[in-house]
Short mmCIF file of C-alpha atoms and ligand atoms in Angstrom, two decimals:
data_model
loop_
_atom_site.label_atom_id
_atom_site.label_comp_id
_atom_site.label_asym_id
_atom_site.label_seq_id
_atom_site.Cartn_x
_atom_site.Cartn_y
_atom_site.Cartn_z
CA UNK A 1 16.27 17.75 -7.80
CA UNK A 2 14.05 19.23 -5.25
CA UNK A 3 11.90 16.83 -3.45
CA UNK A 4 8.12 18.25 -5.24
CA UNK A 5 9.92 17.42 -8.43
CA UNK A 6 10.49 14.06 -7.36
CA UNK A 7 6.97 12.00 -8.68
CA UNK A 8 5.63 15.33 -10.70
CA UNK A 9 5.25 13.46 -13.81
CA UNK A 10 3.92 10.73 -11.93
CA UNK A 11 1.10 12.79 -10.01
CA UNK A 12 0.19 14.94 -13.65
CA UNK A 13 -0.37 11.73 -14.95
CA UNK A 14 -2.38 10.56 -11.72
CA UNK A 15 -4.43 14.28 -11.35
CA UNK A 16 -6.01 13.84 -15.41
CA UNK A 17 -6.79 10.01 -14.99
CA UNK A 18 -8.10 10.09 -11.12
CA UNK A 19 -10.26 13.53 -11.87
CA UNK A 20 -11.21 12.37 -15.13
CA UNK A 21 -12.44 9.02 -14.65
CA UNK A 22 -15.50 7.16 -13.78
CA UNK A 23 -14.33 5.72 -10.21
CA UNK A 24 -14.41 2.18 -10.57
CA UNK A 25 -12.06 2.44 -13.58
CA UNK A 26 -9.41 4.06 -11.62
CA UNK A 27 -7.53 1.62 -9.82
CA UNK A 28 -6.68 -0.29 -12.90
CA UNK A 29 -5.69 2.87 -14.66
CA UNK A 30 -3.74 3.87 -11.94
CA UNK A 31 -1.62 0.44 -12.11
CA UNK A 32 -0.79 1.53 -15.89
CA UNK A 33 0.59 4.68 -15.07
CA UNK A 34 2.53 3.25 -12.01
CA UNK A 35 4.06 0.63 -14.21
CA UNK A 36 4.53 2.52 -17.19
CA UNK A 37 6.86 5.67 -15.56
CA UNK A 38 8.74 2.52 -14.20
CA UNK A 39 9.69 1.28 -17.03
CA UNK A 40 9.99 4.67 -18.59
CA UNK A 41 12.05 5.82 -16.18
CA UNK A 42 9.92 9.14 -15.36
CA UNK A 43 9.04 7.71 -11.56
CA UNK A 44 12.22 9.13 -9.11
CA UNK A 45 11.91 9.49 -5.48
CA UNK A 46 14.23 11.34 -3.25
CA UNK A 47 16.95 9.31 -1.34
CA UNK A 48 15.59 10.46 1.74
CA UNK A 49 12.83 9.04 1.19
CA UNK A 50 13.88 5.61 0.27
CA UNK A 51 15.77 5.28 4.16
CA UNK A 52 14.31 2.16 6.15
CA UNK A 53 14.10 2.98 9.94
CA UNK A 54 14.96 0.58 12.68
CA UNK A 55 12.19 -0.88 13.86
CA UNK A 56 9.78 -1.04 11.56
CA UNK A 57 8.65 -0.28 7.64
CA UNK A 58 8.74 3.51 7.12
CA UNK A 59 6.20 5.39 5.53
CA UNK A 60 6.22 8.60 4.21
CA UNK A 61 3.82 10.90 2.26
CA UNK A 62 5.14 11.78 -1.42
CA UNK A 63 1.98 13.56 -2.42
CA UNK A 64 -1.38 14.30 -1.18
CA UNK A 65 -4.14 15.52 -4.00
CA UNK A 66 -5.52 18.77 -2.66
CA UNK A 67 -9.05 17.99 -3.26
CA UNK A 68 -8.54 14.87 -1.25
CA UNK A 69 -8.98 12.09 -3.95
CA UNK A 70 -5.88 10.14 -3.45
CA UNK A 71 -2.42 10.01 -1.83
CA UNK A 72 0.60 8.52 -3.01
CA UNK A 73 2.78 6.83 -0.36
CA UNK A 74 6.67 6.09 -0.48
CA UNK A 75 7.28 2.85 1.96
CA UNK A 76 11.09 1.32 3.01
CA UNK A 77 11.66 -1.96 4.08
CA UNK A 78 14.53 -2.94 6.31
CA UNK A 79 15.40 -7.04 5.93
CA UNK A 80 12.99 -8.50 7.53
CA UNK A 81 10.40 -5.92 8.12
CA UNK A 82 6.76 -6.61 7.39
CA UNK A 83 3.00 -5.56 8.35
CA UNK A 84 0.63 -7.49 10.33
CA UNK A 85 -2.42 -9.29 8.19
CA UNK A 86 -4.26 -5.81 7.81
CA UNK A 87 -7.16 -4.03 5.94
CA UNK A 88 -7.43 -0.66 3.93
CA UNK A 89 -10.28 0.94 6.03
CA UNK A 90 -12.59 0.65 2.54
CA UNK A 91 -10.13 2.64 1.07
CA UNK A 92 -8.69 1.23 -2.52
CA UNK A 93 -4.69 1.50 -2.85
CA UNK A 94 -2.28 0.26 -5.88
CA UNK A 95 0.75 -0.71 -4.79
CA UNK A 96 4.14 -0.63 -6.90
CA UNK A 97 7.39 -2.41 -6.17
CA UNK A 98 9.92 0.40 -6.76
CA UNK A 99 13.35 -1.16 -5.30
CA UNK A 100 13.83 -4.94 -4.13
CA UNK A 101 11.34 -7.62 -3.89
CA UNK A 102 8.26 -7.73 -1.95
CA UNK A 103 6.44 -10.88 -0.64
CA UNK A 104 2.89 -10.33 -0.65
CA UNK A 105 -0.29 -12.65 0.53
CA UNK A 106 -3.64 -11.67 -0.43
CA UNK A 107 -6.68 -13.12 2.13
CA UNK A 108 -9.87 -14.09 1.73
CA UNK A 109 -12.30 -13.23 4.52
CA UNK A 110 -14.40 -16.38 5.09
CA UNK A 111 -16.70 -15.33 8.26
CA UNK A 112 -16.70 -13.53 11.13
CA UNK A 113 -18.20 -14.24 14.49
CA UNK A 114 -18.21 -12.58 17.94
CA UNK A 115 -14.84 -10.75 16.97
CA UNK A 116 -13.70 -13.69 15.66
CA UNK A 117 -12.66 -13.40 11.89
CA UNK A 118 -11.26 -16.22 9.46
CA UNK A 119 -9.08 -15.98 6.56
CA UNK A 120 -8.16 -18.28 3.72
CA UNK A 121 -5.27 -17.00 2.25
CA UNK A 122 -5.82 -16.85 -0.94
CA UNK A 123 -1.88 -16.09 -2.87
CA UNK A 124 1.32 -15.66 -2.22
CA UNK A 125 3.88 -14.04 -4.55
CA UNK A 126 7.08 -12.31 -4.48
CA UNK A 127 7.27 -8.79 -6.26
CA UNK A 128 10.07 -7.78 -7.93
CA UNK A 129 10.38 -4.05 -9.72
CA UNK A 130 7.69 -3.05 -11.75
CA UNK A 131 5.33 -5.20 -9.91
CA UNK A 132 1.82 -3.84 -9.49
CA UNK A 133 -1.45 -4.62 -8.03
CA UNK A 134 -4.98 -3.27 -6.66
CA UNK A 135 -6.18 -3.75 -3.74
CA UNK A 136 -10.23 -3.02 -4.01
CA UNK A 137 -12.61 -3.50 -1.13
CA UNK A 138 -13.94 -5.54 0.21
CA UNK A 139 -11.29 -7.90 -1.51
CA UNK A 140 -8.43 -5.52 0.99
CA UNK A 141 -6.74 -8.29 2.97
CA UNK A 142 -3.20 -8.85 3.05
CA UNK A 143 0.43 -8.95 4.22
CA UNK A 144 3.20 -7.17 3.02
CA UNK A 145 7.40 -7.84 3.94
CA UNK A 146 10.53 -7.51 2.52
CA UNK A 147 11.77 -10.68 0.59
CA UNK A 148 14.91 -9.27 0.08
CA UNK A 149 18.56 -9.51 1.91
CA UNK A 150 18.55 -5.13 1.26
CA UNK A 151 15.87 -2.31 1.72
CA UNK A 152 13.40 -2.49 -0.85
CA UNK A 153 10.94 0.19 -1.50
CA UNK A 154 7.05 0.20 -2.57
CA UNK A 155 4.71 3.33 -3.73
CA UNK A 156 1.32 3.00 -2.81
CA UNK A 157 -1.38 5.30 -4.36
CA UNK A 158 -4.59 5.51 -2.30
CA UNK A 159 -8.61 6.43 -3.07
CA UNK A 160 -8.15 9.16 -0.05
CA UNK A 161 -5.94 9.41 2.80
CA UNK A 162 -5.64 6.11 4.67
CA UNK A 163 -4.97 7.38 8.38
CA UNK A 164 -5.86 4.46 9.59
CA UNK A 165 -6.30 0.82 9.29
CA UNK A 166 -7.20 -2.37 10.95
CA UNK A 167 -4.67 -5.35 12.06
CA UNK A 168 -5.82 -8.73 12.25
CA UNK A 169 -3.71 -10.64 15.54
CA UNK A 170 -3.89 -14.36 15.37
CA UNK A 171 -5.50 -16.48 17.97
CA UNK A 172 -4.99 -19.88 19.36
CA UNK A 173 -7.83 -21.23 17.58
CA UNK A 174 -6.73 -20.10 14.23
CA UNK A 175 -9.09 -17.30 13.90
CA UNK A 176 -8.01 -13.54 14.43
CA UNK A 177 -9.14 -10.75 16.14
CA UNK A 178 -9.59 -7.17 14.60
CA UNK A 179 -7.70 -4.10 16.22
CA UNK A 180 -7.86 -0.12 15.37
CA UNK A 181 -4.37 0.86 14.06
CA UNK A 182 -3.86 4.50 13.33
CA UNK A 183 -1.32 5.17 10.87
CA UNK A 184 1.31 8.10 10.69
CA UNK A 185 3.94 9.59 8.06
CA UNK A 186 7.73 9.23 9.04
CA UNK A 187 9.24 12.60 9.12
CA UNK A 188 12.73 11.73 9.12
FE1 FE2 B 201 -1.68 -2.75 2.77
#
């Protein structure tokens, strides 16, 4: 199968709801469809797509709408690899567990002052396949890593194209500060 054949049902399915559809309907809609071709079986992705990288998560684009309204994401998780406690840039994103099992922690945003930001975290769950949720600002806070002992592998649809984010680095007093991270695609 070539590799723009890889998600097409997926992405017809994602084109009528996302250009159809009052916005603030969408994300929910968009978990349906993510979770239904899972279980139906009509969601592949090409092997080379699914390869974790040394180093770190990869990420690489699947699809990218050509009027700009969403993207849809293929991430692979080595053992052990994970993200930093990180926004969306106001951006919303569903997120699918297609291989493995994912922890993720959502965060609460308490207050913020001089740079200084505080989180409650507010759960923690691991994903296995078929696992879905939304992320919608300003609710966007959270932590993703491999719970598994293999690669596992999430798809990620997004309101746009997230080129970059923000990263939230601990302090010693418990609080964390906020730091620019621009994001690329994986081309290997
Ligand atoms: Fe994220």
């Amino acid at each position: 199968m070539k590799q723009e054949q890889h998600g097409e049902a997926v992405t017809t399915r994602l084109d009528a709801l996302i250009h159809g559809q009052p916005s603030e309907r969408v994300p929910e809609l968009v978990k349906a469809v993510l979770i239904d071709s899972l279980q139906q079986g009509t969601l592949t992705l090409p092997k080379a797509m699914c390869m974790p990288v040394e180093g770190s998560y990869a990420r690489r684009l699947l699809h990218r709408d050509p009027s700009g309204q969403y993207t849809v994401v293929v991430m692979t998780w080595g053992p052990g690899q994970k993200t930093a406690l990180h926004d969306h840039a106001g951006i919303w994103c569903v997120e699918c567990v297609v291989d493995g099992n994912m922890e993720v922690a959502q965060y609460d945003l308490t207050s913020e002052d001089n740079g200084h930001f505080h989180f409650e975290q507010r759960s923690r769950v691991v994903a296995g396949r078929g696992s879905a949720g939304c992320l919608i600002p300003p609710f966007e806070y959270h932590t993703l890593g491999n719970a598994a002992e293999t690669p596992s592998v999430t798809l990620h649809v997004y309101g746009g194209e997230m080129d970059h984010c923000h990263v939230f680095e601990p302090l010693e007093d418990g609080s964390y500060r906020r730091v620019r991270k621009d994001l690329a695609y994986c081309n290997s």
